[in-house]
Coordinates of C-alpha atoms in Angstrom, one line a residue:
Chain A
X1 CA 23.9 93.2 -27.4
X2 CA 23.2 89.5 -25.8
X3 CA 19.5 89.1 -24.9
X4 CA 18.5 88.1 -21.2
X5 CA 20.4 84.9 -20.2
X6 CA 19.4 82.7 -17.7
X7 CA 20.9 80.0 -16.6
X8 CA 21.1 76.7 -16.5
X9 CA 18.2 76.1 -19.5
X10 CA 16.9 72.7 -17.6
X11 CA 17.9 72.2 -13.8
X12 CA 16.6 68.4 -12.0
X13 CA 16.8 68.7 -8.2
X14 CA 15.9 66.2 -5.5
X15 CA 13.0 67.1 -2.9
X16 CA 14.3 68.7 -0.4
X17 CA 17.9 70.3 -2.2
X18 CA 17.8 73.7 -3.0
X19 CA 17.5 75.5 -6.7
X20 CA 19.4 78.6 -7.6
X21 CA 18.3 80.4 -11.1
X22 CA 20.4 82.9 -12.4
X23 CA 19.2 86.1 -15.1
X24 CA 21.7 88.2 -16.3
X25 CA 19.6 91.1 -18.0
X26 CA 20.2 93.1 -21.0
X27 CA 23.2 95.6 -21.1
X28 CA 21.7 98.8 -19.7
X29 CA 18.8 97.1 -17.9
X30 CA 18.4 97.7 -14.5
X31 CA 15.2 96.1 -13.5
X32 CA 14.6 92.5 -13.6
X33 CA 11.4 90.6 -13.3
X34 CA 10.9 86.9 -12.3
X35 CA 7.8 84.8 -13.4
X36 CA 6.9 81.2 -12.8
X37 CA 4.9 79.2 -15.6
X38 CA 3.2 76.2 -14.2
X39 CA 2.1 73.5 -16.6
X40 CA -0.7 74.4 -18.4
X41 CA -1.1 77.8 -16.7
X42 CA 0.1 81.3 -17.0
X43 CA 2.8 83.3 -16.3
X44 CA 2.3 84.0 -12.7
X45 CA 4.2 87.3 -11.2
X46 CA 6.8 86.5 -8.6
X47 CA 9.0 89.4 -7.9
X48 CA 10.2 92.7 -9.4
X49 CA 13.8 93.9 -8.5
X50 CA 16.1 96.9 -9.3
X51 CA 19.9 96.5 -8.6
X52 CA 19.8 95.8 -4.4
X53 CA 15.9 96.5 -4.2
X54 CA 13.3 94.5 -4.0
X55 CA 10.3 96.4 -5.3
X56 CA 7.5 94.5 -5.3
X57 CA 7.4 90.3 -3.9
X58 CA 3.7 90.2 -4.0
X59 CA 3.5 87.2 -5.8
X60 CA 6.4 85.2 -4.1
X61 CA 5.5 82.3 -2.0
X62 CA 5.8 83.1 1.9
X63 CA 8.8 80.3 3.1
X64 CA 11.4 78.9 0.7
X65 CA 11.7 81.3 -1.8
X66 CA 14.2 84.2 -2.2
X67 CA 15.2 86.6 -4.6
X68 CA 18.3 89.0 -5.0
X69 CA 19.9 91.0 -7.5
X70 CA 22.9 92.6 -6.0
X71 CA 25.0 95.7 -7.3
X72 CA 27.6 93.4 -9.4
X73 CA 26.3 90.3 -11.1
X74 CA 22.9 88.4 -12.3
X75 CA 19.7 88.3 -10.5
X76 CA 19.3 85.3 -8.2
X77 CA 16.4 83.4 -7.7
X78 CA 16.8 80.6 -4.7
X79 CA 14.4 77.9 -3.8
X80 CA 15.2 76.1 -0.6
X81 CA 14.2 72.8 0.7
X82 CA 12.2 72.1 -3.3
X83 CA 9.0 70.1 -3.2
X84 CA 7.4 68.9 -6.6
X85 CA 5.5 71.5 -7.0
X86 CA 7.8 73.5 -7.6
X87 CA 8.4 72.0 -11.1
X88 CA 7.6 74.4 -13.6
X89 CA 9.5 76.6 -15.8
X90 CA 10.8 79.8 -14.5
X91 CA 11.1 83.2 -16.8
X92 CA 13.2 86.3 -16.2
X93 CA 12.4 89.4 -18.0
X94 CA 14.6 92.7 -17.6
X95 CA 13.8 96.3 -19.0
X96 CA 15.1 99.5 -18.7
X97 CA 15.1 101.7 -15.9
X98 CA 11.4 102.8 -16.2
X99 CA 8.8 100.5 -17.9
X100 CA 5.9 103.3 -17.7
X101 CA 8.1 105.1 -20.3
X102 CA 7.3 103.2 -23.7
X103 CA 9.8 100.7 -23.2
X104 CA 9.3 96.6 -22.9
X105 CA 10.1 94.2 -21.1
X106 CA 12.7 91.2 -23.0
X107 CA 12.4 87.8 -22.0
X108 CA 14.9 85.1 -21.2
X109 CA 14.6 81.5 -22.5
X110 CA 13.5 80.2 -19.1
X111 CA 14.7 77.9 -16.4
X112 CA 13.0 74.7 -16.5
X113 CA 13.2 72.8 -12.9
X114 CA 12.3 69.7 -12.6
X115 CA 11.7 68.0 -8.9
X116 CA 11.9 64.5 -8.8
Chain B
X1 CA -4.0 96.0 -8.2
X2 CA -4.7 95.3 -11.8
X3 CA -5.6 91.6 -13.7
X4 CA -5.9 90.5 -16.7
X5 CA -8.5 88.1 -17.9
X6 CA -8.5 85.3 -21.2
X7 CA -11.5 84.1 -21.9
X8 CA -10.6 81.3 -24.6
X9 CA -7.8 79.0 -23.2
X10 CA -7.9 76.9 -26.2
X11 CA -8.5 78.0 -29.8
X12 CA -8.2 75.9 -32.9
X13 CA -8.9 77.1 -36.7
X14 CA -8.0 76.0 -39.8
X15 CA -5.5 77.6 -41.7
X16 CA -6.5 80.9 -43.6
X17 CA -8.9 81.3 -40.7
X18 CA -10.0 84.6 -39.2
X19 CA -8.5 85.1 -35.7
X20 CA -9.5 87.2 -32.6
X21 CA -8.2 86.7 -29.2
X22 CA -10.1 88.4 -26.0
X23 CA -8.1 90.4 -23.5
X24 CA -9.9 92.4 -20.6
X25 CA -8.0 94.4 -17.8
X26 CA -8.6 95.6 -14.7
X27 CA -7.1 98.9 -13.7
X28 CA -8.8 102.4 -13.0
X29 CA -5.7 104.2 -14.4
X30 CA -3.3 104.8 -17.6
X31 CA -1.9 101.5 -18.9
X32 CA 0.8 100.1 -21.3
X33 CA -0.7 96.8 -23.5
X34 CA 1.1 93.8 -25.1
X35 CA 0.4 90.8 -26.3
X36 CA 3.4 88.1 -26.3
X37 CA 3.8 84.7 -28.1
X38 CA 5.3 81.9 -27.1
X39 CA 5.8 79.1 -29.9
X40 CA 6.2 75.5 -28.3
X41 CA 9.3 75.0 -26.0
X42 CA 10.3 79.0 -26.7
X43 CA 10.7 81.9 -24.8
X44 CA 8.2 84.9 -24.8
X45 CA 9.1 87.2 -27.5
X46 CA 6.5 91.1 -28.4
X47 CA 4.0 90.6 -30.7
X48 CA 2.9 94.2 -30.8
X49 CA 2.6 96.8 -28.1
X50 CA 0.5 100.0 -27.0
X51 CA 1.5 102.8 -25.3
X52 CA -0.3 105.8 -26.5
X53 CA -1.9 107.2 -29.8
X54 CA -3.7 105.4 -32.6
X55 CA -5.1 102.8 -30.8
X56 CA -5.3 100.2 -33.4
X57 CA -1.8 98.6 -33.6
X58 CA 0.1 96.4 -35.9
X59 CA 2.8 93.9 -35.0
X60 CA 4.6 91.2 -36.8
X61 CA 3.8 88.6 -38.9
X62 CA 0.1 90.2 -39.4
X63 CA -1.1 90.5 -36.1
X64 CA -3.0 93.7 -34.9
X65 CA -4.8 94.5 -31.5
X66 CA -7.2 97.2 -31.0
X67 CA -7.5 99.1 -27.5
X68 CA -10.8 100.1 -26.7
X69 CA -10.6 102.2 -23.5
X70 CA -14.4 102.3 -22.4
X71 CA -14.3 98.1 -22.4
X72 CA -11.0 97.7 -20.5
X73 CA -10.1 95.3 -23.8
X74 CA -7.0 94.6 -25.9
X75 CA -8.1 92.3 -28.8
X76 CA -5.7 90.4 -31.1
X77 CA -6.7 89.4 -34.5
X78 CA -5.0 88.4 -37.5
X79 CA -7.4 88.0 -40.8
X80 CA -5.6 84.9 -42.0
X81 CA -3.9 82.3 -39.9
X82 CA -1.2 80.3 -40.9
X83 CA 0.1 76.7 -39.3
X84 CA 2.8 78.1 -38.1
X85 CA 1.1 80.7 -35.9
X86 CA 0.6 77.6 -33.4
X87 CA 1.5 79.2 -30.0
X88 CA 0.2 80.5 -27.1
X89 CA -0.3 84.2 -26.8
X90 CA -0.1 86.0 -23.4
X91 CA -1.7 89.5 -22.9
X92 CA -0.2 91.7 -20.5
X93 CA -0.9 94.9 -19.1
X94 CA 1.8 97.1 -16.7
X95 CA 0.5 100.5 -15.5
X96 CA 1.9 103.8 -15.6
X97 CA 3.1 104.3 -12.1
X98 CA 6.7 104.4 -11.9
X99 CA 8.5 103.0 -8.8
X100 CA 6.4 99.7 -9.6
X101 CA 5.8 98.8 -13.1
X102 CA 5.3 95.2 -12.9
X103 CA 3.7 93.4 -16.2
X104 CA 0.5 91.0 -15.1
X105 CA -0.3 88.3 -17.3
X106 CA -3.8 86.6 -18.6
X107 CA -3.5 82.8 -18.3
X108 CA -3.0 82.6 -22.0
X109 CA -4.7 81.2 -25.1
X110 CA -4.0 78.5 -27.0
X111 CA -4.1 78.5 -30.9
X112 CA -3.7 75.3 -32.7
X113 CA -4.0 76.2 -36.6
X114 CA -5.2 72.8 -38.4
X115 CA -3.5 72.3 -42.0

């Protein structure tokens, strides 16, 4: 059973091209987190999707970025027009249906974007 | 909405070193816990985890945290460090409310373990 894969491991983009992370989850996992870990901070909540929902975007910034994770295929996470800022390293996490039930959450090995 | 709050950002102890590592939540109602380690250029991987029962609990490679309810705190501790427990260590809390089960994140501590 593969662990959460996201791809690619390192992505450079120009300012003002756009950045598409991808997150497969684990087999059987229907819900898929994305969190963005700036340098020397936290992990800071983006967005929380099931398959074709977006459940919560609370902590995703108002204009450029988009998330998806349709019915066939990984989750998406899209970053238009990138500013340097926006260089940090991005984490996926997927879990089973319901987290409230004594499950966890697994982790990918992270997208690192770099904006030059 | 809940938050979670690390009070040391940077910790550094010698090896064989006692360790203990603050967490305090926010959130009026029933709550998983974790505690996550990420060793340099790694991915997050469980250290330990609590969802109900005896709330002391142990983990891997010696760690334990204890969940005292009436302070809202999740406390790592392992009683002898090693040099290779050089990481940072993420506490995170998601609560029991199914339809949004999101996992919030402290900022993260630090640990450097001096030879």
């Amino acid at each position: 059973n593969a662990g959460v894969m996201q791809n690619p491991r390192h992505l450079v983009r120009r300012r003002g091209q756009e950045a598409r992370l991808r997150c497969s989850p684990m087999k059987g996992h229907s819900h898929v987190y994305w969190y963005r870990q700036l340098p020397e901070e936290g992990l800071k909540f983006m967005v929380y999707l099931q398959k074709e929902n977006i459940i919560d975007e609370s902590g995703m910034p108002k204009e450029r970025f988009s998330a998806e994770f349709p019915k066939e295929g990984p989750s998406i996470l899209r970053i238009q027009q990138v500013v340097r800022g926006d260089s940090a390293a991005y984490f996926c996490a997927s879990s089973p249906p319901s987290l409230g039930s004594n499950t966890e959450a697994f982790f990918g090995q992270g997208t690192r974007l770099t904006v030059v | 909405a809940q938050s979670v709050s690390q009070h040391n950002h940077h910790v550094i102890l010698s090896e064989a070193a006692s360790l203990e590592l603050g967490c305090n939540y926010s959130y009026g109602g029933t709550v998983n816990l974790f505690w996550y380690v990420q060793y340099p250029g790694q991915h997050l991987q469980l250290l330990l985890k609590y969802f109900s029962g005896d709330p002391l609990v142990k983990g891997i490679k010696g760690f334990e945290a204890e969940f005292i309810k009436s302070k809202f705190s999740f406390n790592l501790r392992k009683p002898s460090v090693q040099w290779s427990d050089t990481a940072e260590y993420f506490c995170a809390v998601n609560p029991i409310n199914f339809g949004n089960e999101k996992l919030t994140f402290g900022t993260g501590t630090r640990l450097t373990i001096i030879p």
